[in-house]
XYZ file of C-alpha atoms in Angstrom:
431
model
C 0.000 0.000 0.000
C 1.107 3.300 -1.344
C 0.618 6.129 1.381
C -1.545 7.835 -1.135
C -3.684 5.036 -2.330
C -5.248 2.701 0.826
C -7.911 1.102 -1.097
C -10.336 -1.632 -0.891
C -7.736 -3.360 -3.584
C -4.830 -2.854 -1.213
C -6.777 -3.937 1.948
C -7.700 -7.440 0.155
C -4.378 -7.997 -1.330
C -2.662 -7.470 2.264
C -5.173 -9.727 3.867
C -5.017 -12.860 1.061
C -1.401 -12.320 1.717
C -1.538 -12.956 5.568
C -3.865 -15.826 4.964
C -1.931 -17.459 2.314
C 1.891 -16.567 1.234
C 2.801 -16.001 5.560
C 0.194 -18.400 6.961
C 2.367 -21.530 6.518
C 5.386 -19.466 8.283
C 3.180 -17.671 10.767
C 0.284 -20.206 12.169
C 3.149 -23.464 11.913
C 1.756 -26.771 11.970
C -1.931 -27.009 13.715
C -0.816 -29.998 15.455
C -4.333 -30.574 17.575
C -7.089 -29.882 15.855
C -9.267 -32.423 16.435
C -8.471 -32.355 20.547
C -9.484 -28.570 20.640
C -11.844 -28.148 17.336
C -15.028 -28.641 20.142
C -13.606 -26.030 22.258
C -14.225 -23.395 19.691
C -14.007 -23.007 16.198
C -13.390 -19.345 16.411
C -9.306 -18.266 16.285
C -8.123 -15.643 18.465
C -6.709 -13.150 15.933
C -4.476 -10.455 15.969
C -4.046 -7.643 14.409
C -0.009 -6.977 13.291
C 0.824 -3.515 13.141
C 4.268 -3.659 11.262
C 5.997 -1.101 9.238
C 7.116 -2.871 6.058
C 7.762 0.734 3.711
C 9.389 3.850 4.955
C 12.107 5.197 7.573
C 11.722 1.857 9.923
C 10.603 -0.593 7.232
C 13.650 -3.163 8.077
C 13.303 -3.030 11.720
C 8.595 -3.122 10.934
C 9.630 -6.472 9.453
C 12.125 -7.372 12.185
C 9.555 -6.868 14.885
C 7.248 -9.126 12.621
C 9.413 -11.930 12.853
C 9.596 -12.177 16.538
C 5.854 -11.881 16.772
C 5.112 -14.090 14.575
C 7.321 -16.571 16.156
C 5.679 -16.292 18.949
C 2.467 -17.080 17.265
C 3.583 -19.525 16.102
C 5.167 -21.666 18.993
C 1.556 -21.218 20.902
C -0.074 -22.779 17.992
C 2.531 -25.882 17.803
C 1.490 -26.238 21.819
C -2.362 -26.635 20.804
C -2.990 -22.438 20.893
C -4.699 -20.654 23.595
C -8.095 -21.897 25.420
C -7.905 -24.265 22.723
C -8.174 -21.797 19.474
C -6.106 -21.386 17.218
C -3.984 -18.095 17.121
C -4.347 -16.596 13.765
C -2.852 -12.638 12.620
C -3.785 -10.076 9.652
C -0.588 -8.104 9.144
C -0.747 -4.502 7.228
C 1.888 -1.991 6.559
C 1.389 1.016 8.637
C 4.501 2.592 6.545
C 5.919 4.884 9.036
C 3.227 6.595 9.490
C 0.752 8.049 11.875
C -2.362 8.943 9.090
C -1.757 5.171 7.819
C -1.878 3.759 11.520
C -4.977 5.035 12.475
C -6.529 3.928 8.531
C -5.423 0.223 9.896
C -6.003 0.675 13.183
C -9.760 1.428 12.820
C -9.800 -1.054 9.613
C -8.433 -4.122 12.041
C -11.383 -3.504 14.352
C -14.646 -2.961 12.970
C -13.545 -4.802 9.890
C -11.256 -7.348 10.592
C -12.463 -8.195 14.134
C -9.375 -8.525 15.901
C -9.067 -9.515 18.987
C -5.687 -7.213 20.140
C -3.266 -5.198 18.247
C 0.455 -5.173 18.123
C 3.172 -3.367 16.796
C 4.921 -0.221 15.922
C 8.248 1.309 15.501
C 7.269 4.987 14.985
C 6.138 6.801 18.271
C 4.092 8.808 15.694
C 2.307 5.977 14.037
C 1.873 4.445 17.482
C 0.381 7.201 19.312
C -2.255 7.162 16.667
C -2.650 3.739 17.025
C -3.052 3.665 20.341
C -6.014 6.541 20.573
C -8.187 4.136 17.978
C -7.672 1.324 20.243
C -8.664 3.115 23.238
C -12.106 4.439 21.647
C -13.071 0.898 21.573
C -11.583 -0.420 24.219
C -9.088 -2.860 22.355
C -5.808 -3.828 24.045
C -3.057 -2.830 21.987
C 0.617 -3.814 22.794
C 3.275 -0.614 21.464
C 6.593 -3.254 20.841
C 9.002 -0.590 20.052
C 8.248 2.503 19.842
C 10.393 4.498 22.498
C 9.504 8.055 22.497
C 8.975 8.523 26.479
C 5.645 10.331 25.536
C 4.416 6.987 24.996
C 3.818 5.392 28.539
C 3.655 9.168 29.492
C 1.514 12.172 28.316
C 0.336 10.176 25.657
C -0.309 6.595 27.739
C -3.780 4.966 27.322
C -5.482 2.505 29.851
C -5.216 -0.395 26.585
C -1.726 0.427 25.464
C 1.331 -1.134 27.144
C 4.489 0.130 25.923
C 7.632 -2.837 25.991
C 10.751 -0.988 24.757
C 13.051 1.097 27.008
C 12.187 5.230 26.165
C 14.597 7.928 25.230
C 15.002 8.933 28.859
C 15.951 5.250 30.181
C 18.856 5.048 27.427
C 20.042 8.787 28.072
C 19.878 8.193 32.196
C 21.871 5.139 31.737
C 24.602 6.592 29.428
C 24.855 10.398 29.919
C 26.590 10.213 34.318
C 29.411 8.069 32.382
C 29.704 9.769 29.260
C 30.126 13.294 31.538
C 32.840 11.740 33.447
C 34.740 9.896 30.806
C 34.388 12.520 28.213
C 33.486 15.454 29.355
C 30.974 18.321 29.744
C 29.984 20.179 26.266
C 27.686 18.619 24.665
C 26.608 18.828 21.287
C 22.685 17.459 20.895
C 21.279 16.230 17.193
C 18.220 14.422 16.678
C 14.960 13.636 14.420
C 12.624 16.103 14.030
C 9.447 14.004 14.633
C 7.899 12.947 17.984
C 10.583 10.363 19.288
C 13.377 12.254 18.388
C 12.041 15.672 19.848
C 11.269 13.962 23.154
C 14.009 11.444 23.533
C 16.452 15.252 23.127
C 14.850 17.098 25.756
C 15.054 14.067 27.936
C 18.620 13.331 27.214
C 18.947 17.205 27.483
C 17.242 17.622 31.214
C 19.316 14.621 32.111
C 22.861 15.337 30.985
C 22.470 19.544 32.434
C 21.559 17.687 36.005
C 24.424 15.775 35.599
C 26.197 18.847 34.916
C 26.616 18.798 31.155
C 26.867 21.921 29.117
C 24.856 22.164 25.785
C 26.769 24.340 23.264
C 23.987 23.611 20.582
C 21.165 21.470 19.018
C 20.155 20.277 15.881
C 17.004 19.117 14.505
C 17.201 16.752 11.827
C 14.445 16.201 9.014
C 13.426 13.096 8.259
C 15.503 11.647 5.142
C 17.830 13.827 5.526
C 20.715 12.468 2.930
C 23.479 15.122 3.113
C 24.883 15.156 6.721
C 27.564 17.625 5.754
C 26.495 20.619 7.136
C 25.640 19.185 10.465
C 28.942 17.527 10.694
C 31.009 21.335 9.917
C 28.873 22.899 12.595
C 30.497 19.552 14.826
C 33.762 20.135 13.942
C 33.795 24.120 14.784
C 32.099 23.597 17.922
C 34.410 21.285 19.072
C 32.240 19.265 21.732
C 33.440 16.532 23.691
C 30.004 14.453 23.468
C 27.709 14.128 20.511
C 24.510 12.901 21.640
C 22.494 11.719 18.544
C 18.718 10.565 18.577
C 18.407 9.472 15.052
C 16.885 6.172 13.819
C 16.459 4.304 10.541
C 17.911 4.599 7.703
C 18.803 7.958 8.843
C 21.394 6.782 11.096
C 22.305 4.481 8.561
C 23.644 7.537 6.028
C 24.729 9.483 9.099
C 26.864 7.019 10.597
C 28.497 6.239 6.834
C 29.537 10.249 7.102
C 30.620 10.560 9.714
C 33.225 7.823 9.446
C 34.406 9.368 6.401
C 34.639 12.607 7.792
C 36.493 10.946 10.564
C 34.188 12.112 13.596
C 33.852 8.523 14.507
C 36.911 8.811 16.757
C 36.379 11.992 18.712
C 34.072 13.709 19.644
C 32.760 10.585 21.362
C 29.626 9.704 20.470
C 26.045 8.638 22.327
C 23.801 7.314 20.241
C 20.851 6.686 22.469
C 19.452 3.435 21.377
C 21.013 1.271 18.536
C 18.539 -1.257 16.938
C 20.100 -4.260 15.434
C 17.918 -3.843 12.165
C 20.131 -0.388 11.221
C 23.270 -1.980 11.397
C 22.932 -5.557 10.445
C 25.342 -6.227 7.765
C 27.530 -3.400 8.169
C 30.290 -4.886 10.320
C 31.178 -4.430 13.437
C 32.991 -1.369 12.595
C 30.319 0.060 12.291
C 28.768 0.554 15.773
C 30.509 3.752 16.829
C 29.888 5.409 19.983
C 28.331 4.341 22.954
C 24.740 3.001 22.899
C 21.733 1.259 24.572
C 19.917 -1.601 23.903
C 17.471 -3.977 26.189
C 18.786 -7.069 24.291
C 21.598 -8.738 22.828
C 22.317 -12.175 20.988
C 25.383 -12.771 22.810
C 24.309 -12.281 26.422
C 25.630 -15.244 28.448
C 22.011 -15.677 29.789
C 19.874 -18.808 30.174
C 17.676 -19.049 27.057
C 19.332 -17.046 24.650
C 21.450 -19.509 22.481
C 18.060 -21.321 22.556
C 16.493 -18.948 21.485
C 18.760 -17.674 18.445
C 18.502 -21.018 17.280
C 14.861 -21.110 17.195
C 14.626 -18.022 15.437
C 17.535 -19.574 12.689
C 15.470 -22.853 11.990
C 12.014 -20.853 12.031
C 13.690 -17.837 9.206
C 16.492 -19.932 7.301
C 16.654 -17.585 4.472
C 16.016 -13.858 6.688
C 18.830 -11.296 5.843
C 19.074 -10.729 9.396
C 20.068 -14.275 10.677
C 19.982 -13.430 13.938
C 17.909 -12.090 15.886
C 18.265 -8.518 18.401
C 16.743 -6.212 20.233
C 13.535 -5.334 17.920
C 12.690 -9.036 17.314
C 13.319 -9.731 20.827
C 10.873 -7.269 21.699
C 8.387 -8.325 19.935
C 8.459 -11.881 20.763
C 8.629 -11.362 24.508
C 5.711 -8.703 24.354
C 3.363 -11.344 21.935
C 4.216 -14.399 24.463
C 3.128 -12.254 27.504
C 0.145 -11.296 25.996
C -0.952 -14.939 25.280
C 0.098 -16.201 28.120
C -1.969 -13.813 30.076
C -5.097 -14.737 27.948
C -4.855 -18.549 29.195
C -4.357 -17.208 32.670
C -7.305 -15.316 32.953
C -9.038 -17.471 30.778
C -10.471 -15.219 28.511
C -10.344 -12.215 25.590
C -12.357 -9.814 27.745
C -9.833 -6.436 27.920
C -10.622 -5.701 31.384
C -10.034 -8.876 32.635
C -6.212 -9.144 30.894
C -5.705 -5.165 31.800
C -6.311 -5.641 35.036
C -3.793 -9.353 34.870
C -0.524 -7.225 32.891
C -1.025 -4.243 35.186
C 1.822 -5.030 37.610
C 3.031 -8.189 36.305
C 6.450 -9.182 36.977
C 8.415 -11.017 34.815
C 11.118 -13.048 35.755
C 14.919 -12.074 34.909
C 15.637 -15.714 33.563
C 12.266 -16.445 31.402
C 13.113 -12.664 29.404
C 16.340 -13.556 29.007
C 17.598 -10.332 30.728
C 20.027 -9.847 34.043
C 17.389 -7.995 36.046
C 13.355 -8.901 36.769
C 11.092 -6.991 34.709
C 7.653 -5.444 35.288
C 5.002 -3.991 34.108
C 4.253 -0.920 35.721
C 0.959 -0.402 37.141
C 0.439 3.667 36.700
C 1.919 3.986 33.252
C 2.139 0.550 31.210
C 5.690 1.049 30.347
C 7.576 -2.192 31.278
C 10.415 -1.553 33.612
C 13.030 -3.466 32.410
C 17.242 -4.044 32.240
C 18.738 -1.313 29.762
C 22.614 -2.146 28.527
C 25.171 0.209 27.711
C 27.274 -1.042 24.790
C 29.981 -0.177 22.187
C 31.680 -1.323 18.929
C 33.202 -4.855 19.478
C 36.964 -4.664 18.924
C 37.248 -8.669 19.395
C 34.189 -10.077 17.615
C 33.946 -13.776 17.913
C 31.992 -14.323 14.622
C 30.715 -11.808 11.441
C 27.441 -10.997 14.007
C 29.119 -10.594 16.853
C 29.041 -5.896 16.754
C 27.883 -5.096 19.926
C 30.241 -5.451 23.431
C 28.022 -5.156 26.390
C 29.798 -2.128 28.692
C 26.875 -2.393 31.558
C 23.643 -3.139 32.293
C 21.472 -0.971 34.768
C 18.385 -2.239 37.097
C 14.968 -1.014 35.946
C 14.592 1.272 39.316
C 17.871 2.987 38.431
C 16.833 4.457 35.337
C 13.198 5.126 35.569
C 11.981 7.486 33.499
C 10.663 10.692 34.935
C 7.968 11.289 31.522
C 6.243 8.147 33.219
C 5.160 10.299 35.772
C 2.892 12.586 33.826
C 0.895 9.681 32.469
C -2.703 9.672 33.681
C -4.851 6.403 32.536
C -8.268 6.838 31.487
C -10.529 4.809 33.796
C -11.534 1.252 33.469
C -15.105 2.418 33.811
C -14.374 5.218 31.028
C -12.737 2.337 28.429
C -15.111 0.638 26.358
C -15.714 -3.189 27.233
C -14.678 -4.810 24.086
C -14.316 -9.033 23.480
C -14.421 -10.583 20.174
C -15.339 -13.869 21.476
């Protein structure tokens, strides 16, 4: 789908596609249909909210994977209250106009029983207001402006990627005292980028930083040039960049061959695996956060790479990180949840994730996670990494500096979310 052209065409084409072309990859082998055919006949579907076309289309189809995965393993265990799980994926292309066309198509059309997905805070802000109207639970994966589990949280929407202001608050204290105290800010000139630089702002100048400028950066922005000149005569000591996409992919290639990757030093808020795969290791300058890596020495995760490897032998991206990861972990919680409480009724699995701890070892992460109860954000383990100089293997980019506790880098935006009511959100159940 074009963003100009969302037609009834489009609609049917995307849907015969997620019943046919994915459905082998997606819904796996049904392996008990006649134990649980008399339980219901009715699937539990969900709607996939996945950029596959502009700025984040590589890590929209990254995300997919891991939810899909997830999806899929439920449905090789017999499902959930013994239905099948099925999903009807559309593009939401980067964009917030497009998001709300599929949000609002996915419900009264499509009949879904939850949404999920989102890269773009944008796209998933809009989302998220649709789903609240009617009362439809709707988990954001990765979207990490801190607006989103703050001024902009809903009572359906639970947001599973660290925010702006978790990644700054766990990098900026060491940057400051490694590197020093002028600061040089750049970032993307839409939603996430806006808010993720005032929070990296308000917490480097409490850490004492000094900010000797800031630069907003349009989206697909190509030439870098003039940006990197205004670097150079300003001299800083940190660069703190919130870019993303294949925005960071052309800015990163510049400034290498400008040869700023060196000094300044560089903080790079959040690095997502899906803008640097294939690149090299060489290519992760800077210092950067992520909630996930495939090289962790944790319980689980070599399991779990080689899941994902037998499940997409022919993906690009042959291993997974941090955007997969996210959405697989975010999908399984969400299904589990349902068999818990027995039942699609929103309330009744609002009220069950509100709170919920999840244990260190099952997410595959050094510290317990949990779902916080006033804002929906999930509190979880953030690491600090860097460029590996010893890579053990041609994936092996990131090496893991640090990782901080949820409580120590909570994010202040969390604080000015304010959930509507469960009596003012709309009872909604598919069935």
């Amino acid at each position: 789908m074009s963003k100009s052209t969302f037609t009834r065409r489009s609609f049917l084409q995307t849907s015969m596609l997620a019943g046919t072309a994915g459905g082998a990859a997606l819904f796996g082998p049904w392996k008990h249909t006649r134990v649980h055919a008399a339980a219901s006949d009715k699937p539990i579907r969900i709607g996939l909210t996945h950029d596959a076309s502009g700025q984040f289309a590589n890590s929209g189809q990254a995300e997919r994977r891991g939810t899909e995965m997830a999806i899929a393993e439920f449905n090789e265990a017999g499902g959930v209250l013994g239905r099948r799980i099925d999903a009807i994926w559309m593009d939401t292309e980067t964009n917030p106009q497009t998001g709300t066309r599929v949000a609002e198509r996915m419900i009264t059309r499509e009949n879904v029983h939850f949404l999920v997905g989102a890269i773009q805070s944008g796209a998933a802000n809009a989302i998220s207001q649709v789903a609240q109207k009617y009362g439809c639970i709707y988990l954001n994966t990765n979207s990490s402006s801190p607006t989103e589990a703050g001024k902009n949280c809903h009572r359906v929407k639970f947001v599973w990627d660290g925010n702006g202001e978790n990644f700054s608050k766990a990098a900026a204290r060491n940057a400051i005292q490694t590197f020093g105290k002028k600061w040089f800010l750049i970032y993307n000139d839409y939603v996430w980028g806006q808010n993720t630089n005032e929070a990296t702002k308000k917490v480097a100048i409490n850490y004492g930083a000094e900010v000797v400028d800031e630069v907003p950066i349009p989206v697909g922005t190509r030439d870098w040039s003039s940006v990197l000149l205004r670097i150079q005569q300003a001299k800083p000591d940190v660069v703190a960049a919130a870019v993303g996409g294949d925005d960071f992919k052309v800015m990163r290639q510049q400034v290498r061959d400008m040869k700023l990757d060196g000094k300044p030093a560089w903080i790079n808020n959040q690095q997502d695996w899906p803008d640097i795969y294939g690149l090299g290791a060489d290519a992760a300058f800077g210092v950067f956060g992520t909630t996930w890596y495939h090289y962790l020495d944790l319980p689980g995760v070599s399991d779990f790479v080689k899941r994902y490897q037998e499940r997409y032998p022919t993906t690009r991206i042959n291993v997974p990180g941090n955007v997969t990861y996210n959405g697989y972990v975010a999908m399984r919680e969400l299904l589990r949840v349902v068999a818990e409480v027995g039942s699609t009724d929103n309330i009744k699995i609002i009220k069950a994730l509100e709170g919920r701890v999840m244990k260190a070892a099952d997410r595959m992460q050094h510290h317990d996670a949990v779902i916080d109860a006033d804002s929906h954000h999930v509190q979880q383990t953030i690491y600090l990494a860097q460029g590996n100089p010893k890579p053990k293997d041609d994936t092996d980019y990131f090496q893991i500096l640090s990782s901080s506790d949820p409580d120590s880098i909570r994010a202040d935006a969390n604080k000015e979310c304010k959930l509507e009511s469960y009596a003012d959100t709309p009872n909604y159940d598919q069935g």
